[in-house]
Each structure stands twice: as structure tokens, then as C-alpha cells.
Short mmCIF file of C-alpha atoms and ligand atoms in Angstrom, two decimals:
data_model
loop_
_atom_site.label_atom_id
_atom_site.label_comp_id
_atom_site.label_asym_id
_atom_site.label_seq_id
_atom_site.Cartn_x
_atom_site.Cartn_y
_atom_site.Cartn_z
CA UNK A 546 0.00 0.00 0.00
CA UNK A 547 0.69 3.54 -0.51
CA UNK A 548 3.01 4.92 2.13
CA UNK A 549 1.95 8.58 3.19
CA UNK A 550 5.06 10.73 4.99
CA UNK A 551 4.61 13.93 7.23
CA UNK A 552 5.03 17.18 5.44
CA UNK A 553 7.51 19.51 7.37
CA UNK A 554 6.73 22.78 8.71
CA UNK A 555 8.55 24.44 10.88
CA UNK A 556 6.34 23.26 13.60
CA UNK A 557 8.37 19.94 13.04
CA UNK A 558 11.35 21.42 14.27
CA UNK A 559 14.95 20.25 13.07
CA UNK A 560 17.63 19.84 15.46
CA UNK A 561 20.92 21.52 14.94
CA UNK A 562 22.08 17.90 14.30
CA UNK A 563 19.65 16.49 11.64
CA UNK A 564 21.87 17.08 8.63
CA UNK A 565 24.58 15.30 10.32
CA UNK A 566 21.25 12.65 11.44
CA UNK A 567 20.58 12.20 7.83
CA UNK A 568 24.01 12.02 6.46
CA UNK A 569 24.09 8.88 8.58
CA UNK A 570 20.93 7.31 7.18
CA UNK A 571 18.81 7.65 9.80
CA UNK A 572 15.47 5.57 8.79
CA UNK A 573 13.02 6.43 10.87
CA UNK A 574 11.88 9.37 12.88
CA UNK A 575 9.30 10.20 15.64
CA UNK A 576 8.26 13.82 17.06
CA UNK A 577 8.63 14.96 20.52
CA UNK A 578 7.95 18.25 21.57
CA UNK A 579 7.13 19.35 17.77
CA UNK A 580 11.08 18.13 17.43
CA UNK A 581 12.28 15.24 15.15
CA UNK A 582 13.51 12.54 17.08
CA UNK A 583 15.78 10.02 15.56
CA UNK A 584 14.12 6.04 16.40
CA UNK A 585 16.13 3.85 13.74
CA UNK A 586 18.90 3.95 11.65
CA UNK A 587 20.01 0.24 10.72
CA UNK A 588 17.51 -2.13 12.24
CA UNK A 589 15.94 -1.87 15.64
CA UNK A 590 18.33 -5.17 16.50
CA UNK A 591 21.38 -3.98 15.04
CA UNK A 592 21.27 -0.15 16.86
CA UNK A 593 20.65 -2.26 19.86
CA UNK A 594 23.85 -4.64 19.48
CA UNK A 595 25.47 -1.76 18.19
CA UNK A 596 24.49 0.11 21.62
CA UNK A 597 25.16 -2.73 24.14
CA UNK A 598 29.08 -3.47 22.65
CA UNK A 599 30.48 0.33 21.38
CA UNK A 600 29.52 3.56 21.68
CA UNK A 601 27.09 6.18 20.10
CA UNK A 602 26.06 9.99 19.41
CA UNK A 603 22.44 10.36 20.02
CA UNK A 604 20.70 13.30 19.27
CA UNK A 605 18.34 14.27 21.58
CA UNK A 606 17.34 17.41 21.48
CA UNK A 607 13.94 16.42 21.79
CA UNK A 608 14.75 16.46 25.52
CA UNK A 609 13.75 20.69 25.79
CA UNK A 610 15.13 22.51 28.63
CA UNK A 611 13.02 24.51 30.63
CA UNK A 612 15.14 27.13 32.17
CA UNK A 613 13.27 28.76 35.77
CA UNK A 614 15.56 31.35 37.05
CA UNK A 615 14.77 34.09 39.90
CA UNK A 616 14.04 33.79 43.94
CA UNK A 617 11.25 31.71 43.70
CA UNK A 618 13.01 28.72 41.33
CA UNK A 619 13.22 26.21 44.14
CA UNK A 620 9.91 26.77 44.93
CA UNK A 621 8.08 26.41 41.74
CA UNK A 622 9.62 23.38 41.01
CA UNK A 623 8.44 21.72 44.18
CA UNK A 624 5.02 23.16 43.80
CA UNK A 625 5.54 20.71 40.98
CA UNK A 626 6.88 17.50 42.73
CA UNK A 627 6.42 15.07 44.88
CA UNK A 628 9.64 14.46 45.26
CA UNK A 629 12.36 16.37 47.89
CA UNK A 630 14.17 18.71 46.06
CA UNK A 631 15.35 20.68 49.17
CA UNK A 632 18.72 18.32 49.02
CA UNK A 633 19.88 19.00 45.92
CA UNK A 634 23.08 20.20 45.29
CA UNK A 635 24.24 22.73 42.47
CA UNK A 636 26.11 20.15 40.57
CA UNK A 637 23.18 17.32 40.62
CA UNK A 638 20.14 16.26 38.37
CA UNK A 639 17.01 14.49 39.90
CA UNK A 640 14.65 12.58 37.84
CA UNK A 641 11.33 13.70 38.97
CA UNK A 642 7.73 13.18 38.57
CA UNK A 643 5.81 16.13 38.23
CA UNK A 644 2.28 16.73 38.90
CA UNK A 645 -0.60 18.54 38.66
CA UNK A 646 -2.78 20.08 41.43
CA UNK A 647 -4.95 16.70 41.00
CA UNK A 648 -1.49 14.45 41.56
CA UNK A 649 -1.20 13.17 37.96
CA UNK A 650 1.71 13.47 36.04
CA UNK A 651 2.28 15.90 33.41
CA UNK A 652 5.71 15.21 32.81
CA UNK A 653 8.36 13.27 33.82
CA UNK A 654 11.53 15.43 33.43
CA UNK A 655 15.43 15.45 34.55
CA UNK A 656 15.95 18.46 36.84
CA UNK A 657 19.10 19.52 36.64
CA UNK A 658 20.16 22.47 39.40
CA UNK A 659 22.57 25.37 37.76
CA UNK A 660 22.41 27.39 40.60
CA UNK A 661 20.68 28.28 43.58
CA UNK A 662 17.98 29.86 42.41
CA UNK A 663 18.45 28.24 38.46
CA UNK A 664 16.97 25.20 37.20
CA UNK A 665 17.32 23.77 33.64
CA UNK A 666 13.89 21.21 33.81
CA UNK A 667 14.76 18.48 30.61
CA UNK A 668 11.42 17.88 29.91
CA UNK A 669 9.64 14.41 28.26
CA UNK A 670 6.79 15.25 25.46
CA UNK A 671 4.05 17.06 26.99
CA UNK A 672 4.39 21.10 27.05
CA UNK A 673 4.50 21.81 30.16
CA UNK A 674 6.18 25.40 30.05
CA UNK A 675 2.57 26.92 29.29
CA UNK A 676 1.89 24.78 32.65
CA UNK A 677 5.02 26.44 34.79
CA UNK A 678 4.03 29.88 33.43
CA UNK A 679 0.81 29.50 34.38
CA UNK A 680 1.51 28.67 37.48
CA UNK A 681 4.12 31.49 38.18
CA UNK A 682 1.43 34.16 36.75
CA UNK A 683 -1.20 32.65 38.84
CA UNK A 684 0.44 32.32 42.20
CA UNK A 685 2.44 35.62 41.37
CA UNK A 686 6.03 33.96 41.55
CA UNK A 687 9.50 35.83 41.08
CA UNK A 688 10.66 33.55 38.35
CA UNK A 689 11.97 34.20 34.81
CA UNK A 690 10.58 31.20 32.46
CA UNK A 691 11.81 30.26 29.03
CA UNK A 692 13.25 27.77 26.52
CA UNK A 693 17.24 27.99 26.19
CA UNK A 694 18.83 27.61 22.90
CA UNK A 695 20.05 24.06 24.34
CA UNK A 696 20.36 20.57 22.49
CA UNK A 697 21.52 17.88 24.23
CA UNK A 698 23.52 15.45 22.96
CA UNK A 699 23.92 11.95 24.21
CA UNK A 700 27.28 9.69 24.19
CA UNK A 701 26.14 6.17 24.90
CA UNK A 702 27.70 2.43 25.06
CA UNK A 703 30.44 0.81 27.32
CA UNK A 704 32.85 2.89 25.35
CA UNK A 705 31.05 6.06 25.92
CA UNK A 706 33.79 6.73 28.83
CA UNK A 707 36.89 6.88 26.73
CA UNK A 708 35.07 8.95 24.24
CA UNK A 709 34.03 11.62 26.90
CA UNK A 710 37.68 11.03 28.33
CA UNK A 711 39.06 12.05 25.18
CA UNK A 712 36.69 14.80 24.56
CA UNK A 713 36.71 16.50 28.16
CA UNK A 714 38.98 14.96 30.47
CA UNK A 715 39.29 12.64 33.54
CA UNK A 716 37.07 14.77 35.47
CA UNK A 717 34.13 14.52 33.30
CA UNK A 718 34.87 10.82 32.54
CA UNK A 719 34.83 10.08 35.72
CA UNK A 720 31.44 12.01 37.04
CA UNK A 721 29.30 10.37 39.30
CA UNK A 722 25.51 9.11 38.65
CA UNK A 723 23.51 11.81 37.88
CA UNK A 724 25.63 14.76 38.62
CA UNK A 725 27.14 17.37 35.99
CA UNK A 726 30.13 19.00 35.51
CA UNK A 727 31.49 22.65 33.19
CA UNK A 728 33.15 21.62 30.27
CA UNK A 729 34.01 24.66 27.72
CA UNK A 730 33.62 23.99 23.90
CA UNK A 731 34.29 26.65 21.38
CA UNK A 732 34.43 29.30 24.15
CA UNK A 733 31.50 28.56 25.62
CA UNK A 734 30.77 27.31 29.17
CA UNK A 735 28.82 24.03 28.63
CA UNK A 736 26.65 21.35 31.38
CA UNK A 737 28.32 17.26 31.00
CA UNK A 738 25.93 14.98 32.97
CA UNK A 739 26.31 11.32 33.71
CA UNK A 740 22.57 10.61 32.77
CA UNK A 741 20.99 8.80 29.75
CA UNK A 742 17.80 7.32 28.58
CA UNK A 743 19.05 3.97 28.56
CA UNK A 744 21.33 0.94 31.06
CA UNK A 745 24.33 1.41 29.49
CA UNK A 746 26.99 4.44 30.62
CA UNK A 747 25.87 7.64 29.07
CA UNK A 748 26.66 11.37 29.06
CA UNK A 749 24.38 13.95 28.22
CA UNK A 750 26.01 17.25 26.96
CA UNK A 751 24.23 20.18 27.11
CA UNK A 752 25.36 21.91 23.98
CA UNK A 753 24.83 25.43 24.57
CA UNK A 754 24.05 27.55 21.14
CA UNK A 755 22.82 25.31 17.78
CA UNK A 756 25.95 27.65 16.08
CA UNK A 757 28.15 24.78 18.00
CA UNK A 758 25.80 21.93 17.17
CA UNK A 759 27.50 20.61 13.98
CA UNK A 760 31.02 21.24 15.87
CA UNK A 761 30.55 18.91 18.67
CA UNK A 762 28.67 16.66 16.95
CA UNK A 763 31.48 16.34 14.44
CA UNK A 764 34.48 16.15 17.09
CA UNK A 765 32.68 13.06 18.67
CA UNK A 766 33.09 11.10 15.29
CA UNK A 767 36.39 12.09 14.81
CA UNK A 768 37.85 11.26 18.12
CA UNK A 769 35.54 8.08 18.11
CA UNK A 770 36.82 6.89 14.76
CA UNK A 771 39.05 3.58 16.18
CA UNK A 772 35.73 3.11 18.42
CA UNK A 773 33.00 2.25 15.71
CA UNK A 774 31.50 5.07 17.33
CA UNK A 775 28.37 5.38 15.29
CA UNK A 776 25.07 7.97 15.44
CA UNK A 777 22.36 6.17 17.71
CA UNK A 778 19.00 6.76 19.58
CA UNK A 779 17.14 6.12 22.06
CA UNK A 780 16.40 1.93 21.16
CA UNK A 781 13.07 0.68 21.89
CA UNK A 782 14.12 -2.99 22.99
CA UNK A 783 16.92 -1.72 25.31
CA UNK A 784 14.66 1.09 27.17
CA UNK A 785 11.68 -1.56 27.46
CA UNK A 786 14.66 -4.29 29.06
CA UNK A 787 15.58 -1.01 31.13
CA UNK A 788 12.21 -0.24 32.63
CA UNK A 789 12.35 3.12 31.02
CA UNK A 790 9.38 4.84 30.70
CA UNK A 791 8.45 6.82 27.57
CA UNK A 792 5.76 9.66 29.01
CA UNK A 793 2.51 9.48 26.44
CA UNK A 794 2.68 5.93 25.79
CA UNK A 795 3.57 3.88 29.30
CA UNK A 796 2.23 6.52 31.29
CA UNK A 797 -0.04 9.53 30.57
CA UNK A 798 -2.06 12.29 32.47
CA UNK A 799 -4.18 9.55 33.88
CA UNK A 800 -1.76 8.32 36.38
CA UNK A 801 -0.27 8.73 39.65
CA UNK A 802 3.76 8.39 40.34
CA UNK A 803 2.80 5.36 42.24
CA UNK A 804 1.11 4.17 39.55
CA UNK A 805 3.82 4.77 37.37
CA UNK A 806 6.06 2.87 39.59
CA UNK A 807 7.76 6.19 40.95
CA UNK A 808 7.18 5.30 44.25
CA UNK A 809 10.62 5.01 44.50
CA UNK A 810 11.85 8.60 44.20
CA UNK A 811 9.30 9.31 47.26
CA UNK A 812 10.69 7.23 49.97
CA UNK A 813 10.80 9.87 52.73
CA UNK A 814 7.00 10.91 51.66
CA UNK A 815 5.27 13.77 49.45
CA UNK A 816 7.46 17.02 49.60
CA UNK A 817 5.21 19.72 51.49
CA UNK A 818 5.27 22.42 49.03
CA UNK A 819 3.70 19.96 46.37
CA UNK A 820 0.20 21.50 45.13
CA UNK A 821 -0.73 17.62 45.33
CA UNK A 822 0.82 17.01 49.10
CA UNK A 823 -2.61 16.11 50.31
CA UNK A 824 -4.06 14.24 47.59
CA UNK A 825 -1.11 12.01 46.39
CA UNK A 826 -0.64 11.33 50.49
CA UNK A 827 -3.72 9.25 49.58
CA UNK A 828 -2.76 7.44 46.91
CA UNK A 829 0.29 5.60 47.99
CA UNK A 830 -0.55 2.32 47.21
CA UNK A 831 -1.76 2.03 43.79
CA UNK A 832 -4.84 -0.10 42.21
CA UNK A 833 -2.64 -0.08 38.78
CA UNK A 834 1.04 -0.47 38.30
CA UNK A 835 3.64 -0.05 35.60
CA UNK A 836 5.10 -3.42 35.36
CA UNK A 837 8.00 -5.69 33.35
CA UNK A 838 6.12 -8.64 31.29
CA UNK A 839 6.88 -11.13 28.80
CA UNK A 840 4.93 -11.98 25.97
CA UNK A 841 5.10 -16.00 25.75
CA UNK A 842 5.81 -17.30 22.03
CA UNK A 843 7.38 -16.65 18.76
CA UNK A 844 9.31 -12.88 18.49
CA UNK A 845 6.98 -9.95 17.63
CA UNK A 846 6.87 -6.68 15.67
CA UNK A 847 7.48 -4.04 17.62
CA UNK A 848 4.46 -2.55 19.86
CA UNK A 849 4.71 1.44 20.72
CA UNK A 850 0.64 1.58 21.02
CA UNK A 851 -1.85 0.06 23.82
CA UNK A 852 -3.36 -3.29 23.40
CA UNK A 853 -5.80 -4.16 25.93
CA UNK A 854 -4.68 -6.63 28.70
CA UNK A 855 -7.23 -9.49 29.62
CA UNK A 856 -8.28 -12.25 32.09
CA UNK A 857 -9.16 -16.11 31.53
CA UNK A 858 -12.99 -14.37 31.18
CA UNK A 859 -11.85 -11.97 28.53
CA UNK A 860 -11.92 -8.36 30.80
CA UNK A 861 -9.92 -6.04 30.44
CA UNK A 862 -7.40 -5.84 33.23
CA UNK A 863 -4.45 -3.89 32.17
CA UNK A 864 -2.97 -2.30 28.70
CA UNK A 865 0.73 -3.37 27.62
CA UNK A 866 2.17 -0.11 25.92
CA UNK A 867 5.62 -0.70 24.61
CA UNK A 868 7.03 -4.43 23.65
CA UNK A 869 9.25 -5.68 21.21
CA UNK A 870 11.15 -9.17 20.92
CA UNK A 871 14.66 -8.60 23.04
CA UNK A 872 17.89 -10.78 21.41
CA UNK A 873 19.66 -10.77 24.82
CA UNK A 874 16.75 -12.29 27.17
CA UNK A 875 15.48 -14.64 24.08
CA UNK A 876 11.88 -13.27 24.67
CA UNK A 877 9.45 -10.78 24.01
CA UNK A 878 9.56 -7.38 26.58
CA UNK A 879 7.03 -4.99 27.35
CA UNK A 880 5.81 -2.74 30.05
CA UNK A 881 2.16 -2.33 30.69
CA UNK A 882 0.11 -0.95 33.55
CA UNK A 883 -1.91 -4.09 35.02
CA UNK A 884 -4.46 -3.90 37.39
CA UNK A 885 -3.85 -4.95 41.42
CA UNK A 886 -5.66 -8.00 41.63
CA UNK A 887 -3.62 -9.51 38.67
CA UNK A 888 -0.18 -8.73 40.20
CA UNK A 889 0.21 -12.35 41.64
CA UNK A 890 -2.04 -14.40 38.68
CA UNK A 891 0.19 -16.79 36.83
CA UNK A 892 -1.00 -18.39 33.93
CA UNK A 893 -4.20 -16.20 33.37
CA UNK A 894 -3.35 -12.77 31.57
CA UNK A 895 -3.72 -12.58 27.71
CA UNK A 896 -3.05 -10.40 24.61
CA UNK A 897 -4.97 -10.96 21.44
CA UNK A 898 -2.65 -9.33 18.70
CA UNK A 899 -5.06 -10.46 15.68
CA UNK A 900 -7.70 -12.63 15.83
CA UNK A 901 -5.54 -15.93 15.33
CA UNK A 902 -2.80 -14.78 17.67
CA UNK A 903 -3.84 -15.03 21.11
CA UNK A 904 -0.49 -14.81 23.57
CA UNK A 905 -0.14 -15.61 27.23
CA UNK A 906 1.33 -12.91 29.06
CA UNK A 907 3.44 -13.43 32.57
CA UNK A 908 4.55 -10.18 34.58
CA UNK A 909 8.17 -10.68 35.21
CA UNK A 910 9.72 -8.93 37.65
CA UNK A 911 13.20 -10.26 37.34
CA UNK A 912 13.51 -8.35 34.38
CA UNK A 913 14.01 -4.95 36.23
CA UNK A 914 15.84 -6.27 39.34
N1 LIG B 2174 17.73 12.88 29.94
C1 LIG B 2174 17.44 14.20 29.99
N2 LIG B 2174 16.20 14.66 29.76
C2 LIG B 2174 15.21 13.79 29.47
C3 LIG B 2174 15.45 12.40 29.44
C4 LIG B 2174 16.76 11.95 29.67
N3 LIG B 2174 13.96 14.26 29.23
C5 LIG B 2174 12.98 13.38 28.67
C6 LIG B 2174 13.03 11.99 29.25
N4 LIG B 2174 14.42 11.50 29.19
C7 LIG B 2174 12.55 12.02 30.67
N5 LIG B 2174 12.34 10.68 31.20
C8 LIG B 2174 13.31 9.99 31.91
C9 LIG B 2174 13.02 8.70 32.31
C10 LIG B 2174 13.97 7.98 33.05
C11 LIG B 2174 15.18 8.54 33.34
C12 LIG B 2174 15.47 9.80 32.93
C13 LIG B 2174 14.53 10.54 32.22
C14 LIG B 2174 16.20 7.78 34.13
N6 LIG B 2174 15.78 6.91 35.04
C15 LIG B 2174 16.67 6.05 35.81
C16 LIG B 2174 16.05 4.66 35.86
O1 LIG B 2174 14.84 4.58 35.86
O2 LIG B 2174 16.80 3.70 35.93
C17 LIG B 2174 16.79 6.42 37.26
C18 LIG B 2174 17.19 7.76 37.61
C19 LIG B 2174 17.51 7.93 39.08
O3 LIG B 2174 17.75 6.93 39.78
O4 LIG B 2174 17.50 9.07 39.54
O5 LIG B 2174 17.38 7.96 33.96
O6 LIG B 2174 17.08 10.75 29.62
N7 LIG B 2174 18.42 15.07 30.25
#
């Protein structure tokens, strides 16, 4: 059948990398936050090999920066989380859930602190800066909100350390989970974090400017070259083997953090100063969860859309929203959101992909342990 494409508008925004993107064949994009994002450029399998053994540049500029500057930073951004960001230090990045007034998530962004009153929030695909300025309008907050010329790009792979040792030093190389360090590129002052959208070691770089997009971009391949370092992106199979979610398809403005299995990030309780402190106090234990399963039988075509979950008696009990067959585990992996009572069932929870392909699903927690 006839294959329709997208037209492009400038409401499809390029990165400062796509030439170099295209150049390198990618084959498939997706948008995020009106912004192409890269999703394939061999096969699906191969990038993923090709991810788990070397090292690669990802573009991902998708990942916007929200920049929140002025007095009242710190407290805007917990208005906006459950989780404690009292603690954090100048040189650190929190993954947070944040919330609306209701306790459902909007977003589920890296925070990374600049300063003590500056916040760069790397936001997933929702657009949640009308939300933040909103919110500073409304509650009449001294805060300066905007979108940074910023695009991040990603070094990823067990041999993403010698590349980022080569690029900027021990120092950088050496950076701790989730914290940042000041590189300088072309003169300008520049973020390094150790953070990544995937299991294996990663860097993000902040590139500061799209004028030094192409640059970096470039400097990577060249000092790469003896490291098969090739252009990459975020892989499907490895994120889903990860327990990474992917906000709009795994989890959505329906859901609570606890639902979403961010429980985790809210050991010592909800943060007072969270517009949801009361409600999500509530809601601590979940009648839905975010969960690792394996779809039993032959490998299948990728899924990146919900397919209804059921019981023996055919009700719907949960939705499975990413899954794809993994080489390393020799199965199929997906994560889905399946109700409470079916936590425990073992050999009753189904998919029906087309009518003469029903599959037994098992939740699998070992997956994520
Ligand atoms: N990096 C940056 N910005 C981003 C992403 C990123 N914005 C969009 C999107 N990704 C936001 N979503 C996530 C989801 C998971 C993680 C980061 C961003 C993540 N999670 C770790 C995990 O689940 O294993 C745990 C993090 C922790 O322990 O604090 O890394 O990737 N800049």
C-alpha cells in the first residue's frame, strides 16, 4: 500500500544535528515536543547490538530545557513535585515526577540544578512550560521562564567513557551518577551529565548555542573513529529491558507516580510544598502499576501503542504499551500498567494481537531487578 510521509513545517522542528542525522541514514523518525527525534537507523536489532558493545552519538534534542531562574526557582519546582528537592546540590540532576494540582503526572523530566535559584527542567513530550508559566502568573512567583537555545547530545555504550575522556577529560569521565560538571567547547561554558535514557553508561552534553551543534557533533566522530563510534538513539528494545518509561505511551495524564512505579523517588513521603501534598498522600498504594512482562511465544513486531490486557474471562485488566522481541533475554519485553488483583495471577493474563494470535502474558519482575 501507498506509504503517506509527514510534510515539514517548521512546527516539526529540526535539530541543529539532523543534517549530520541524515548524512548517517537515519530511517526512521518520531516527534517529541514538535522536534524530530531520531528512532532507527540500521535495524531496531542492530542499533541495539550496536548500543550494548560500542559507543554512540544520540541526538536528543527532543529532551527541551526549561530554564526557571529568579528567587522563587526552588519553589516552583516543588510546587511541581512530589519528590524532595530541598537536598539538591548545584552540581546534581534528579529525575522527577511532576504533577498537577490533581497528583497526575504531566511530565516526567530530569531536573538539573545550575544554581541556587536556576533550574534547567529536561522535559519528556508534553508542554509543560505553558503549565510552569501559568503557574508562576497565577500564584504571582518571582521567576523568569523560558526555553534555552540548548540541544543535548547523548554519548552512549560501554565505550562512551573513553570517548568523553578524550573529549573532556578525567574529570568529566569520571562524574558520578547523575551529577554534571562545566566543560568549555568553542568558548563557551557548557553542562556534561552522567545521565541517559538507557542501562548502558551515558553522558548527556548540554550543547549550549545550535551555532556549535554541527562542531561537537562532528568532534565526537572524529575522536571516536578507532571506536565504531556510530550515530544512535534512544532503542526501543533496550529502554523496554531497562524499565524506562516513555511519558505518552507507558504513562499519561491519567496516572499517579505510584502508579507509574515512581514510588521510588518518594521514599521519605510527598514534599510539602507539592500542590498535590494532600491528595497524592492518599494514593500511595496504587490499584494499577507499571510493570516488566513477557509476551510467551514466537518474536513480535514491535508494539509502541496500547493493546488491551485481559483475564481467563476476557476483561480487560491492564494495557501493555511498549514491547518488542529482546535478542539478549530470548523473549518478548514490554511494560504495561496491570491492574492490582492480577499482580500475583500466573498463567491467566492474555493479549490478542489479531484474531488468530492469542499470547499468554506473565509479569516478570526479574527483568528490572
Ligand atoms: N535525559 C534528559 N532529559 C530527558 C530524558 C533523559 N527528558 C525526557 C526523558 N528523558 C525524561 N524521562 C526519563 C526517564 C527515566 C530517566 C530519565 C529521564 C532515568 N531513570 C533512571 C532509571 O529509571 O533507571 C533512574 C534515575 C535515578 O535513579 O535518579 O534515567 O534521559 N536530560
Amino acid at each position: 500500500m501507498h506509504q503517506p510521509t509527514i510534510s515539514g513545517s517548521s512546527r516539526i522542528r529540526r535539530t541543529p544535528y539532523s543534517k549530520r542525522v541524515e548524512e548517517a541514514g537515519v530511517k526512521s523518525y518520531s516527534v517529541y515536543n514538535h522536534m524530530l527525534l531520531p528512532t532507527v537507523f540500521d535495524t531496531l536489532e542492530n542499533d541495539y547490538h550496536h548500543l550494548k558493545t560500542a559507543v554512540q552519538v544520540w541526538d536528543v534534542s527532543v529532551e527541551r530545557q526549561i530554564e526557571i531562574i529568579g528567587p522563587d526557582a526552588t519553589k516552583i519546582l516543588q510546587m511541581v513535585t512530589p519528590r524532595d528537592i530541598s537536598k539538591m546540590k548545584d552540581d546534581q540532576c534528579y529525575y522527577i515526577p511532576m504533577v498537577d494540582k490533581h497528583g497526575l503526572m504531566i511530565n516526567d523530566p530530569v531536573a538539573v540544578k545550575l544554581d541556587k535559584n536556576r533550574y534547567w527542567i529536561s522535559i519528556a513530550d508534553s508542554d509543560v512550560i505553558y503549565y510552569f508559566k501559568g503557574l508562576a502568573e497565577g500564584m504571582g512567583l518571582n521567576v523568569n521562564i523560558f526555553e534555552p537555545d540548548v540541544n543535548i547530545i547523548s554519548i552512549q555504550g560501554p565505550k562512551s567513557k573513553i570517548l568523553i575522556e578524550r573529549m573532556f577529560g578525567k574529570e568529566i569521565s569520571e562524574l558520578k551518577f547523575f551529577r554534571h560538571g562545566k566543560v568549555f567547547f568553542n568558548g563557551k561554558k557548557m553542562i556534561v551529565a552522567r545521565s541517559g535514557w538507557s542501562h548502558q553508561i551515558c553522558f548527556e552534553v548540554y550543547v549550549d548555542g545550535s551555532m556549535n551543534g554541527q562542531d561537537m557533533w562532528d568532534k565526537f566522530f572524529s575522536l571516536g573513529n578507532d571506536l565504531d563510534v556510530r550515530a544512535g538513539c534512544p532503542n526501543l528494545i533496550e529502554r523496554i529491558e531497562s524499565g524506562l518509561l516513555s511519558y505518552g505511551n507507558d504513562v499519561n495524564q491519567t496516572n499517579t507516580p505510584y502508579e507509574a512505579g515512581l514510588g521510588k523517588f518518594l521514599s521519605s513521603g510527598v514534599s510539602e510544598g507539592c500542590l498535590a501534598y494532600d491528595i497524592l498522600r492518599t494514593k500511595t498504594e496504587p490499584q494499577r502499576l507499571i510493570k516488566p512482562i513477557e509476551i510467551t511465544g514466537e518474536p513480535i513486531k514491535p508494539i509502541t501503542y496500547s493493546l488491551q490486557v485481559l483475564n481467563s474471562n476476557g476483561e480487560v485488566v491492564g494495557q501493555i504499551t511498549s514491547a518488542a522481541w529482546s535478542p539478549d533475554f530470548k523473549v518478548n519485553v514490554a511494560i504495561g500498567m496491570i491492574d492490582r488483583e492480577y499482580w500475583n495471577e500466573k498463567n491467566s493474563l492474555f493479549l490478542n494481537f489479531t484474531k488468530n494470535d492469542k499470547r499468554q502474558i506473565i509479569i516478570n519482575d526479574k527483568f528490572w531487578s
